[in-house]
Amino acid sequence: MADGRVEDIYRWLKARAVSFDLRPGDRINEGTLAREFGVSRTPLREALNRLVAERFFEFRAGQGFFCRGLEAQEIFDLFELRKVLEMAAARAACERASDEGLRALREELYASGLETRGLSVAEACARDEAFHTGIARLAGNAELTAQLEHINERIRFIRWVEMQARVKRSKKQHVKIMEALEARNANKAARLLGEHVEKRMDQILASVRTGIANIYLDGGEMVQDQVLNEDAA
């Protein structure tokens, strides 16, 4: 089994876990998946074990692999950690980013990050993530960037749920954050980013309830495929 094939299985399973196409708590039928991919269980388990390490799947001794749950406390903890990392990234970016790097981030934000009308929720969320990841890269810390990208993957489903309601507010906040970064105002940039990504537990609970309803709604349009109908702010 080539490593590239394991990578294909890994990416496919990860995409299904991120979107909860595999429902929370679903048991993974290894035999069915092995036949679907035309592989033995050894490479399949290699991919599954990678995803267990990344917290997208669970392994229960004597039972097998299961898709992760959609737990409010876990989501809250991830948003809390995201806030810490993003505030640190904003401060570091103000100190370390080149003028060229800041200009490039601004150009990217204004070229594609403010107009979301007609985009799917998934497309709009990807643009939003690109702005935040761009700030982390300007901080010049590869480990911080990698951690933030991993957190974004684990909370992406909930961010899809929220995107329809908060897209205009999010765009306005991005502009203010960009202005603070360009002014090299580390305290303001960090504060604005912290306020932007912060979530209360009641907000998380509401999003989880909406997300679960979407997952189990037979015939419903997948949340990430819904089209935004809002004009640019």
CSV table of C-alpha atoms in Angstrom, one decimal:
chain,number,residue,atom,x,y,z
A,1,MET,CA,0.0,0.0,0.0
A,2,ALA,CA,1.6,3.3,-1.1
A,3,ASP,CA,1.8,6.1,1.4
A,4,GLY,CA,-0.1,8.3,-1.1
A,5,ARG,CA,-3.1,5.9,-0.9
A,6,VAL,CA,-3.1,6.1,2.9
A,7,GLU,CA,-3.1,9.9,2.6
A,8,ASP,CA,-6.1,9.8,0.2
A,9,ILE,CA,-8.1,7.7,2.8
A,10,TYR,CA,-7.0,10.0,5.6
A,11,ARG,CA,-8.1,13.1,3.8
A,12,TRP,CA,-11.4,11.6,2.7
A,13,LEU,CA,-12.3,10.4,6.2
A,14,LYS,CA,-11.2,13.7,7.7
A,15,ALA,CA,-13.4,15.6,5.4
A,16,ARG,CA,-16.4,13.4,6.4
A,17,ALA,CA,-15.6,13.9,10.1
A,18,VAL,CA,-15.2,17.7,9.8
A,19,SER,CA,-18.6,18.0,8.1
A,20,PHE,CA,-20.2,15.3,10.3
A,21,ASP,CA,-21.2,13.4,7.2
A,22,LEU,CA,-20.3,10.6,9.6
A,23,ARG,CA,-22.7,11.4,12.4
A,24,PRO,CA,-21.6,12.0,16.0
A,25,GLY,CA,-20.9,8.7,17.7
A,26,ASP,CA,-21.3,6.6,14.5
A,27,ARG,CA,-19.2,3.4,14.6
A,28,ILE,CA,-16.8,3.1,11.7
A,29,ASN,CA,-17.4,-0.1,9.7
A,30,GLU,CA,-13.8,-1.0,8.8
A,31,GLY,CA,-14.8,-3.9,6.5
A,32,THR,CA,-17.1,-1.7,4.4
A,33,LEU,CA,-14.5,1.1,4.1
A,34,ALA,CA,-11.7,-1.4,3.2
A,35,ARG,CA,-13.9,-2.8,0.4
A,36,GLU,CA,-14.8,0.6,-0.8
A,37,PHE,CA,-11.2,1.6,-1.1
A,38,GLY,CA,-10.0,-1.8,-2.3
A,39,VAL,CA,-7.4,-2.0,0.5
A,40,SER,CA,-6.7,-4.2,3.5
A,41,ARG,CA,-7.5,-3.0,7.0
A,42,THR,CA,-3.9,-2.2,7.8
A,43,PRO,CA,-3.6,1.0,5.8
A,44,LEU,CA,-7.2,1.9,6.7
A,45,ARG,CA,-6.3,1.7,10.4
A,46,GLU,CA,-3.2,3.8,9.8
A,47,ALA,CA,-5.4,6.6,8.5
A,48,LEU,CA,-7.9,6.1,11.3
A,49,ASN,CA,-5.2,6.1,14.0
A,50,ARG,CA,-3.9,9.4,12.6
A,51,LEU,CA,-7.4,10.9,12.9
A,52,VAL,CA,-7.7,9.5,16.5
A,53,ALA,CA,-4.5,11.4,17.4
A,54,GLU,CA,-6.0,14.5,15.9
A,55,ARG,CA,-9.3,14.0,17.9
A,56,PHE,CA,-11.6,13.5,14.8
A,57,PHE,CA,-12.3,9.9,15.8
A,58,GLU,CA,-12.3,7.9,19.0
A,59,PHE,CA,-11.0,4.4,19.5
A,60,ARG,CA,-12.8,2.2,22.1
A,61,ALA,CA,-11.1,-1.0,23.2
A,62,GLY,CA,-13.0,-4.0,22.1
A,63,GLN,CA,-15.5,-1.9,20.1
A,64,GLY,CA,-13.5,-0.1,17.3
A,65,PHE,CA,-13.4,3.4,15.9
A,66,PHE,CA,-16.2,6.0,16.3
A,67,CYS,CA,-16.8,9.4,14.8
A,68,ARG,CA,-16.2,12.2,17.4
A,69,GLY,CA,-19.1,13.6,19.3
A,70,LEU,CA,-20.4,17.2,18.9
A,71,GLU,CA,-19.9,18.3,22.5
A,72,ALA,CA,-20.5,21.9,23.7
A,73,GLN,CA,-17.7,21.9,26.3
A,74,GLU,CA,-15.1,20.6,23.8
A,75,ILE,CA,-16.1,23.3,21.3
A,76,PHE,CA,-16.1,26.0,24.0
A,77,ASP,CA,-12.6,24.9,25.0
A,78,LEU,CA,-11.3,25.1,21.4
A,79,PHE,CA,-12.8,28.5,20.9
A,80,GLU,CA,-11.1,29.6,24.2
A,81,LEU,CA,-7.8,28.3,23.0
A,82,ARG,CA,-8.3,29.9,19.6
A,83,LYS,CA,-8.7,33.2,21.3
A,84,VAL,CA,-5.5,32.9,23.1
A,85,LEU,CA,-3.5,31.9,20.0
A,86,GLU,CA,-5.1,34.6,17.8
A,87,MET,CA,-4.4,37.4,20.3
A,88,ALA,CA,-0.8,36.2,20.6
A,89,ALA,CA,-0.6,36.1,16.8
A,90,ALA,CA,-1.9,39.7,16.4
A,91,ARG,CA,0.7,41.0,18.9
A,92,ALA,CA,3.5,39.2,17.2
A,93,ALA,CA,2.4,40.2,13.7
A,94,CYS,CA,2.4,43.9,14.7
A,95,GLU,CA,6.0,43.5,15.9
A,96,ARG,CA,7.4,41.2,13.1
A,97,ALA,CA,5.4,41.6,10.0
A,98,SER,CA,6.9,43.4,7.0
A,99,ASP,CA,5.1,46.3,5.4
A,100,GLU,CA,4.9,44.2,2.3
A,101,GLY,CA,3.3,41.3,4.3
A,102,LEU,CA,0.7,43.6,5.7
A,103,ARG,CA,-0.1,45.1,2.3
A,104,ALA,CA,-0.5,41.7,0.9
A,105,LEU,CA,-3.0,40.7,3.7
A,106,ARG,CA,-5.0,43.9,3.1
A,107,GLU,CA,-5.1,43.3,-0.6
A,108,GLU,CA,-6.3,39.7,-0.1
A,109,LEU,CA,-8.9,40.9,2.4
A,110,TYR,CA,-10.3,43.5,0.1
A,111,ALA,CA,-10.0,41.4,-3.1
A,112,SER,CA,-12.0,38.4,-1.8
A,113,GLY,CA,-12.7,38.6,1.9
A,114,LEU,CA,-15.5,41.3,2.0
A,115,GLU,CA,-17.9,40.2,-0.8
A,116,THR,CA,-19.7,37.0,0.3
A,117,ARG,CA,-23.0,37.3,-1.5
A,118,GLY,CA,-23.6,34.2,-3.6
A,119,LEU,CA,-20.9,32.2,-1.9
A,120,SER,CA,-21.7,28.9,-0.1
A,121,VAL,CA,-21.2,28.9,3.7
A,122,ALA,CA,-18.1,26.7,3.2
A,123,GLU,CA,-16.6,29.1,0.7
A,124,ALA,CA,-17.2,32.2,2.9
A,125,CYS,CA,-15.8,30.3,5.9
A,126,ALA,CA,-12.7,29.4,3.9
A,127,ARG,CA,-12.1,33.1,3.1
A,128,ASP,CA,-12.6,34.0,6.8
A,129,GLU,CA,-10.1,31.4,7.9
A,130,ALA,CA,-7.6,32.6,5.3
A,131,PHE,CA,-7.6,36.1,6.9
A,132,HIS,CA,-7.0,34.7,10.4
A,133,THR,CA,-4.4,32.2,9.2
A,134,GLY,CA,-2.7,35.1,7.3
A,135,ILE,CA,-2.3,37.0,10.5
A,136,ALA,CA,-0.8,34.0,12.2
A,137,ARG,CA,1.7,33.6,9.3
A,138,LEU,CA,2.7,37.2,9.7
A,139,ALA,CA,3.5,36.4,13.3
A,140,GLY,CA,6.4,34.3,12.1
A,141,ASN,CA,5.7,31.3,14.3
A,142,ALA,CA,5.1,28.1,12.4
A,143,GLU,CA,3.9,26.1,15.4
A,144,LEU,CA,1.4,28.7,16.3
A,145,THR,CA,0.0,28.7,12.8
A,146,ALA,CA,-0.2,24.9,12.7
A,147,GLN,CA,-2.1,24.8,16.0
A,148,LEU,CA,-4.5,27.4,14.8
A,149,GLU,CA,-5.1,25.5,11.5
A,150,HIS,CA,-5.8,22.4,13.5
A,151,ILE,CA,-8.3,24.1,15.8
A,152,ASN,CA,-10.0,25.6,12.8
A,153,GLU,CA,-10.6,22.2,11.4
A,154,ARG,CA,-12.1,20.9,14.6
A,155,ILE,CA,-14.5,23.8,15.0
A,156,ARG,CA,-15.3,24.3,11.3
A,157,PHE,CA,-18.7,22.7,11.4
A,158,ILE,CA,-19.8,25.0,14.2
A,159,ARG,CA,-18.4,28.0,12.3
A,160,TRP,CA,-20.4,26.9,9.3
A,161,VAL,CA,-23.5,26.9,11.5
A,162,GLU,CA,-22.8,30.4,12.6
A,163,MET,CA,-21.7,31.9,9.3
A,164,GLN,CA,-25.1,32.8,7.9
A,165,ALA,CA,-26.0,34.9,10.9
A,166,ARG,CA,-22.8,36.7,11.5
A,167,VAL,CA,-21.2,37.3,8.1
A,168,LYS,CA,-21.8,41.1,7.9
A,169,ARG,CA,-20.5,41.7,11.5
A,170,SER,CA,-17.5,39.5,10.8
A,171,LYS,CA,-16.5,41.5,7.7
A,172,LYS,CA,-16.7,44.8,9.5
A,173,GLN,CA,-14.6,43.5,12.3
A,174,HIS,CA,-12.0,42.2,9.8
A,175,VAL,CA,-11.6,45.7,8.5
A,176,LYS,CA,-11.0,47.2,12.0
A,177,ILE,CA,-8.5,44.4,12.8
A,178,MET,CA,-6.6,45.1,9.6
A,179,GLU,CA,-6.4,48.8,10.4
A,180,ALA,CA,-5.0,48.1,13.8
A,181,LEU,CA,-2.4,45.7,12.3
A,182,GLU,CA,-1.3,48.3,9.8
A,183,ALA,CA,-1.0,50.9,12.6
A,184,ARG,CA,1.2,48.4,14.5
A,185,ASN,CA,-1.1,48.9,17.5
A,186,ALA,CA,-0.5,45.5,19.1
A,187,ASN,CA,-2.9,46.1,22.1
A,188,LYS,CA,-5.8,47.2,19.9
A,189,ALA,CA,-5.3,44.4,17.3
A,190,ALA,CA,-5.1,41.8,20.0
A,191,ARG,CA,-8.2,43.1,21.8
A,192,LEU,CA,-10.2,43.3,18.6
A,193,LEU,CA,-9.3,39.8,17.6
A,194,GLY,CA,-10.1,38.5,21.0
A,195,GLU,CA,-13.5,40.1,20.9
A,196,HIS,CA,-14.0,38.8,17.4
A,197,VAL,CA,-13.4,35.1,18.1
A,198,GLU,CA,-14.7,34.9,21.7
A,199,LYS,CA,-17.7,32.7,22.3
A,200,ARG,CA,-19.9,32.3,25.4
A,201,MET,CA,-21.1,28.9,26.4
A,202,ASP,CA,-24.8,29.8,25.7
A,203,GLN,CA,-23.7,30.7,22.1
A,204,ILE,CA,-21.9,27.4,21.7
A,205,LEU,CA,-24.9,25.5,23.1
A,206,ALA,CA,-27.3,27.2,20.6
A,207,SER,CA,-24.9,26.4,17.7
A,208,VAL,CA,-24.5,22.8,18.7
A,209,ARG,CA,-28.3,22.4,18.9
A,210,THR,CA,-28.7,23.9,15.4
A,211,GLY,CA,-25.8,21.8,14.1
A,212,ILE,CA,-27.4,18.6,15.5
A,213,ALA,CA,-30.7,19.5,13.9
A,214,ASN,CA,-29.0,19.9,10.6
A,215,ILE,CA,-27.1,16.7,10.8
A,216,TYR,CA,-30.2,14.6,11.5
A,217,LEU,CA,-32.7,16.5,9.3
A,218,ASP,CA,-33.5,14.1,6.5
A,219,GLY,CA,-33.5,15.7,3.1
A,220,GLY,CA,-32.2,19.0,4.6
A,221,GLU,CA,-29.5,21.0,2.7
A,222,MET,CA,-26.1,20.5,4.2
A,223,VAL,CA,-25.2,23.6,6.2
A,224,GLN,CA,-21.9,24.1,4.4
A,225,ASP,CA,-23.7,24.2,1.0
A,226,GLN,CA,-26.2,26.9,1.9
A,227,VAL,CA,-25.8,30.0,-0.2
A,228,LEU,CA,-25.3,33.4,1.5
A,229,ASN,CA,-27.6,36.1,0.3
A,230,GLU,CA,-26.1,39.1,2.0
A,231,ASP,CA,-24.6,42.1,0.4
A,232,ALA,CA,-21.0,43.2,1.2
A,233,ALA,CA,-20.8,45.4,4.3
